[in-house]
Amino acid sequence: VVNTYGLWKKQMRIVLDIETNLAHDKIHLVVTKDIDSGEVRTWKVADNLREYLKGVSLIVMHNGISFDAPVLNRLWKTKIRLSQ
C-alpha cells in the first residue's frame, strides 16, 4: 500500500511475458496479467507499457532477470528493477 498525496492506493502485482524475434532486437508484444484482478493486457507500444509499470510493485516473469527485464529496459526504455 502506498500513500500518494494523502490517498492510499494499493500497488499492482503482475505477471509479465515478452515475445521477441530471434535476434532479440525487436519486441513483438508484451502480455501482462494483474495477479489480483485477473485483467490481461497486450502491449505493442512502449509508451503505454512504461506508464502502466509505474503503478506496479511486483513483476513475476519466467526468465525476467536474464531476459525479459534487460530486453524491455534496452529496447522499450522501461525501468524494471530487480527489486520489483
Short mmCIF file of N, CA and C in Angstrom, two decimals:
data_model
loop_
_atom_site.label_atom_id
_atom_site.label_comp_id
_atom_site.label_asym_id
_atom_site.label_seq_id
_atom_site.Cartn_x
_atom_site.Cartn_y
_atom_site.Cartn_z
N VAL A 1 0.86 -1.18 0.00
CA VAL A 1 0.00 0.00 0.00
C VAL A 1 0.89 1.23 0.00
N VAL A 2 0.59 2.18 -0.85
CA VAL A 2 1.40 3.38 -1.00
C VAL A 2 0.54 4.60 -0.77
N ASN A 3 1.07 5.58 -0.03
CA ASN A 3 0.37 6.82 0.20
C ASN A 3 0.82 7.82 -0.86
N THR A 4 -0.10 8.20 -1.75
CA THR A 4 0.20 9.15 -2.80
C THR A 4 -0.63 10.41 -2.58
N TYR A 5 0.02 11.48 -2.12
CA TYR A 5 -0.66 12.75 -1.86
C TYR A 5 -1.87 12.56 -0.94
N GLY A 6 -1.67 11.77 0.10
CA GLY A 6 -2.73 11.60 1.09
C GLY A 6 -3.75 10.54 0.73
N LEU A 7 -3.65 9.95 -0.42
CA LEU A 7 -4.58 8.90 -0.83
C LEU A 7 -3.89 7.55 -0.73
N TRP A 8 -4.55 6.58 -0.13
CA TRP A 8 -3.97 5.26 -0.01
C TRP A 8 -4.35 4.45 -1.23
N LYS A 9 -3.38 3.89 -1.88
CA LYS A 9 -3.59 3.18 -3.12
C LYS A 9 -2.78 1.88 -3.09
N LYS A 10 -3.40 0.78 -3.43
CA LYS A 10 -2.70 -0.50 -3.49
C LYS A 10 -1.92 -0.59 -4.80
N GLN A 11 -0.66 -0.96 -4.70
CA GLN A 11 0.17 -1.14 -5.88
C GLN A 11 -0.18 -2.48 -6.54
N MET A 12 -0.08 -2.53 -7.87
CA MET A 12 -0.41 -3.74 -8.62
C MET A 12 0.72 -4.76 -8.55
N ARG A 13 0.30 -6.01 -8.64
CA ARG A 13 1.22 -7.13 -8.76
C ARG A 13 0.85 -7.82 -10.08
N ILE A 14 1.85 -8.00 -10.96
CA ILE A 14 1.54 -8.54 -12.28
C ILE A 14 2.47 -9.69 -12.67
N VAL A 15 2.01 -10.47 -13.63
CA VAL A 15 2.82 -11.46 -14.34
C VAL A 15 3.07 -10.85 -15.71
N LEU A 16 4.30 -10.96 -16.23
CA LEU A 16 4.66 -10.32 -17.49
C LEU A 16 5.46 -11.30 -18.34
N ASP A 17 5.19 -11.28 -19.67
CA ASP A 17 5.97 -12.08 -20.61
C ASP A 17 6.13 -11.27 -21.89
N ILE A 18 7.28 -11.45 -22.56
CA ILE A 18 7.51 -10.76 -23.83
C ILE A 18 7.78 -11.77 -24.93
N GLU A 19 7.48 -11.36 -26.16
CA GLU A 19 7.79 -12.16 -27.34
C GLU A 19 8.66 -11.30 -28.25
N THR A 20 9.81 -11.83 -28.65
CA THR A 20 10.76 -11.09 -29.48
C THR A 20 11.09 -11.90 -30.74
N ASN A 21 11.82 -11.27 -31.65
CA ASN A 21 12.37 -12.01 -32.78
C ASN A 21 13.60 -12.79 -32.30
N LEU A 22 14.17 -13.62 -33.18
CA LEU A 22 15.31 -14.46 -32.78
C LEU A 22 16.55 -13.67 -32.40
N ALA A 23 16.73 -12.50 -32.99
CA ALA A 23 17.89 -11.66 -32.68
C ALA A 23 17.70 -10.87 -31.39
N HIS A 24 16.51 -10.90 -30.84
CA HIS A 24 16.17 -10.18 -29.61
C HIS A 24 16.39 -8.67 -29.74
N ASP A 25 16.19 -8.16 -30.96
CA ASP A 25 16.32 -6.71 -31.16
C ASP A 25 14.99 -6.06 -31.54
N LYS A 26 13.90 -6.85 -31.47
CA LYS A 26 12.56 -6.32 -31.72
C LYS A 26 11.58 -7.05 -30.81
N ILE A 27 10.77 -6.29 -30.11
CA ILE A 27 9.72 -6.86 -29.26
C ILE A 27 8.43 -6.85 -30.07
N HIS A 28 7.85 -8.03 -30.25
CA HIS A 28 6.58 -8.13 -30.97
C HIS A 28 5.42 -7.71 -30.08
N LEU A 29 5.44 -8.20 -28.85
CA LEU A 29 4.38 -7.82 -27.90
C LEU A 29 4.78 -8.20 -26.49
N VAL A 30 4.09 -7.58 -25.56
CA VAL A 30 4.24 -7.86 -24.14
C VAL A 30 2.84 -8.17 -23.61
N VAL A 31 2.73 -9.19 -22.78
CA VAL A 31 1.45 -9.53 -22.16
C VAL A 31 1.62 -9.42 -20.65
N THR A 32 0.66 -8.76 -20.01
CA THR A 32 0.66 -8.66 -18.55
C THR A 32 -0.67 -9.19 -18.02
N LYS A 33 -0.61 -9.74 -16.81
CA LYS A 33 -1.81 -10.18 -16.10
C LYS A 33 -1.74 -9.67 -14.68
N ASP A 34 -2.74 -8.91 -14.27
CA ASP A 34 -2.82 -8.43 -12.89
C ASP A 34 -3.15 -9.63 -12.01
N ILE A 35 -2.29 -9.93 -11.06
CA ILE A 35 -2.46 -11.10 -10.20
C ILE A 35 -3.74 -11.01 -9.38
N ASP A 36 -4.10 -9.83 -8.94
CA ASP A 36 -5.26 -9.69 -8.06
C ASP A 36 -6.59 -9.60 -8.81
N SER A 37 -6.63 -8.86 -9.92
CA SER A 37 -7.90 -8.68 -10.64
C SER A 37 -8.09 -9.69 -11.76
N GLY A 38 -6.98 -10.29 -12.24
CA GLY A 38 -7.06 -11.22 -13.35
C GLY A 38 -7.06 -10.54 -14.72
N GLU A 39 -6.99 -9.20 -14.75
CA GLU A 39 -7.02 -8.47 -16.01
C GLU A 39 -5.78 -8.79 -16.84
N VAL A 40 -6.00 -9.18 -18.10
CA VAL A 40 -4.91 -9.47 -19.04
C VAL A 40 -4.87 -8.34 -20.06
N ARG A 41 -3.65 -7.84 -20.30
CA ARG A 41 -3.46 -6.77 -21.28
C ARG A 41 -2.33 -7.14 -22.22
N THR A 42 -2.48 -6.72 -23.48
CA THR A 42 -1.46 -6.93 -24.50
C THR A 42 -0.91 -5.58 -24.91
N TRP A 43 0.41 -5.48 -24.98
CA TRP A 43 1.08 -4.20 -25.26
C TRP A 43 1.90 -4.34 -26.53
N LYS A 44 1.73 -3.39 -27.46
CA LYS A 44 2.53 -3.35 -28.67
C LYS A 44 3.26 -2.01 -28.80
N VAL A 45 3.03 -1.13 -27.82
CA VAL A 45 3.63 0.21 -27.82
C VAL A 45 4.33 0.44 -26.49
N ALA A 46 5.59 0.88 -26.56
CA ALA A 46 6.40 1.05 -25.36
C ALA A 46 5.85 2.11 -24.42
N ASP A 47 5.39 3.25 -24.95
CA ASP A 47 4.95 4.36 -24.10
C ASP A 47 3.85 3.94 -23.13
N ASN A 48 2.86 3.23 -23.62
CA ASN A 48 1.75 2.82 -22.77
C ASN A 48 2.20 1.86 -21.67
N LEU A 49 3.09 0.94 -22.01
CA LEU A 49 3.59 -0.02 -21.02
C LEU A 49 4.42 0.70 -19.96
N ARG A 50 5.28 1.62 -20.37
CA ARG A 50 6.09 2.36 -19.39
C ARG A 50 5.20 3.06 -18.36
N GLU A 51 4.14 3.68 -18.81
CA GLU A 51 3.22 4.36 -17.90
C GLU A 51 2.54 3.36 -16.96
N TYR A 52 2.10 2.25 -17.50
CA TYR A 52 1.43 1.20 -16.72
C TYR A 52 2.34 0.67 -15.61
N LEU A 53 3.62 0.45 -15.94
CA LEU A 53 4.55 -0.14 -14.97
C LEU A 53 4.85 0.78 -13.79
N LYS A 54 4.56 2.06 -13.92
CA LYS A 54 4.77 2.98 -12.80
C LYS A 54 3.91 2.62 -11.60
N GLY A 55 2.78 1.96 -11.81
CA GLY A 55 1.89 1.57 -10.73
C GLY A 55 2.07 0.14 -10.26
N VAL A 56 3.17 -0.49 -10.66
CA VAL A 56 3.40 -1.90 -10.36
C VAL A 56 4.49 -2.05 -9.32
N SER A 57 4.19 -2.81 -8.26
CA SER A 57 5.19 -3.03 -7.20
C SER A 57 5.89 -4.38 -7.33
N LEU A 58 5.21 -5.36 -7.96
CA LEU A 58 5.79 -6.70 -8.09
C LEU A 58 5.56 -7.19 -9.51
N ILE A 59 6.63 -7.67 -10.16
CA ILE A 59 6.55 -8.24 -11.50
C ILE A 59 7.08 -9.66 -11.44
N VAL A 60 6.25 -10.62 -11.84
CA VAL A 60 6.65 -12.02 -11.90
C VAL A 60 6.91 -12.36 -13.37
N MET A 61 8.12 -12.89 -13.66
CA MET A 61 8.49 -13.26 -15.02
C MET A 61 9.19 -14.61 -14.98
N HIS A 62 9.06 -15.39 -16.04
CA HIS A 62 9.70 -16.71 -16.10
C HIS A 62 11.22 -16.57 -16.13
N ASN A 63 11.74 -15.71 -16.97
CA ASN A 63 13.19 -15.51 -17.09
C ASN A 63 13.48 -14.01 -17.07
N GLY A 64 12.89 -13.32 -16.13
CA GLY A 64 12.94 -11.86 -16.09
C GLY A 64 14.30 -11.26 -15.85
N ILE A 65 15.07 -11.85 -14.97
CA ILE A 65 16.37 -11.28 -14.62
C ILE A 65 17.34 -11.38 -15.80
N SER A 66 17.33 -12.52 -16.49
CA SER A 66 18.29 -12.75 -17.57
C SER A 66 17.80 -12.31 -18.95
N PHE A 67 16.47 -12.21 -19.14
CA PHE A 67 15.99 -11.92 -20.49
C PHE A 67 14.95 -10.80 -20.53
N ASP A 68 13.75 -11.05 -20.02
CA ASP A 68 12.63 -10.12 -20.21
C ASP A 68 12.96 -8.69 -19.76
N ALA A 69 13.39 -8.53 -18.52
CA ALA A 69 13.66 -7.19 -17.99
C ALA A 69 14.79 -6.49 -18.75
N PRO A 70 15.94 -7.14 -18.98
CA PRO A 70 17.00 -6.45 -19.72
C PRO A 70 16.57 -6.06 -21.14
N VAL A 71 15.84 -6.92 -21.83
CA VAL A 71 15.40 -6.61 -23.19
C VAL A 71 14.40 -5.46 -23.17
N LEU A 72 13.44 -5.50 -22.26
CA LEU A 72 12.47 -4.39 -22.15
C LEU A 72 13.17 -3.08 -21.79
N ASN A 73 14.10 -3.13 -20.86
CA ASN A 73 14.81 -1.91 -20.46
C ASN A 73 15.64 -1.35 -21.62
N ARG A 74 16.24 -2.23 -22.41
CA ARG A 74 17.09 -1.79 -23.52
C ARG A 74 16.27 -1.28 -24.71
N LEU A 75 15.27 -2.05 -25.13
CA LEU A 75 14.54 -1.71 -26.36
C LEU A 75 13.38 -0.75 -26.14
N TRP A 76 12.64 -0.92 -25.04
CA TRP A 76 11.46 -0.08 -24.80
C TRP A 76 11.70 0.95 -23.70
N LYS A 77 12.93 1.01 -23.20
CA LYS A 77 13.33 2.01 -22.21
C LYS A 77 12.48 1.97 -20.93
N THR A 78 12.04 0.77 -20.55
CA THR A 78 11.35 0.63 -19.26
C THR A 78 12.40 0.76 -18.17
N LYS A 79 11.95 0.81 -16.95
CA LYS A 79 12.88 0.93 -15.82
C LYS A 79 12.58 -0.17 -14.80
N ILE A 80 12.52 -1.40 -15.28
CA ILE A 80 12.25 -2.52 -14.40
C ILE A 80 13.48 -2.76 -13.54
N ARG A 81 13.27 -2.83 -12.23
CA ARG A 81 14.35 -3.05 -11.27
C ARG A 81 14.29 -4.47 -10.74
N LEU A 82 15.43 -5.00 -10.34
CA LEU A 82 15.45 -6.34 -9.76
C LEU A 82 14.61 -6.40 -8.49
N SER A 83 14.46 -5.30 -7.81
CA SER A 83 13.67 -5.28 -6.57
C SER A 83 12.18 -5.36 -6.83
N GLN A 84 11.75 -5.22 -8.09
CA GLN A 84 10.34 -5.36 -8.40
C GLN A 84 9.99 -6.82 -8.50
#
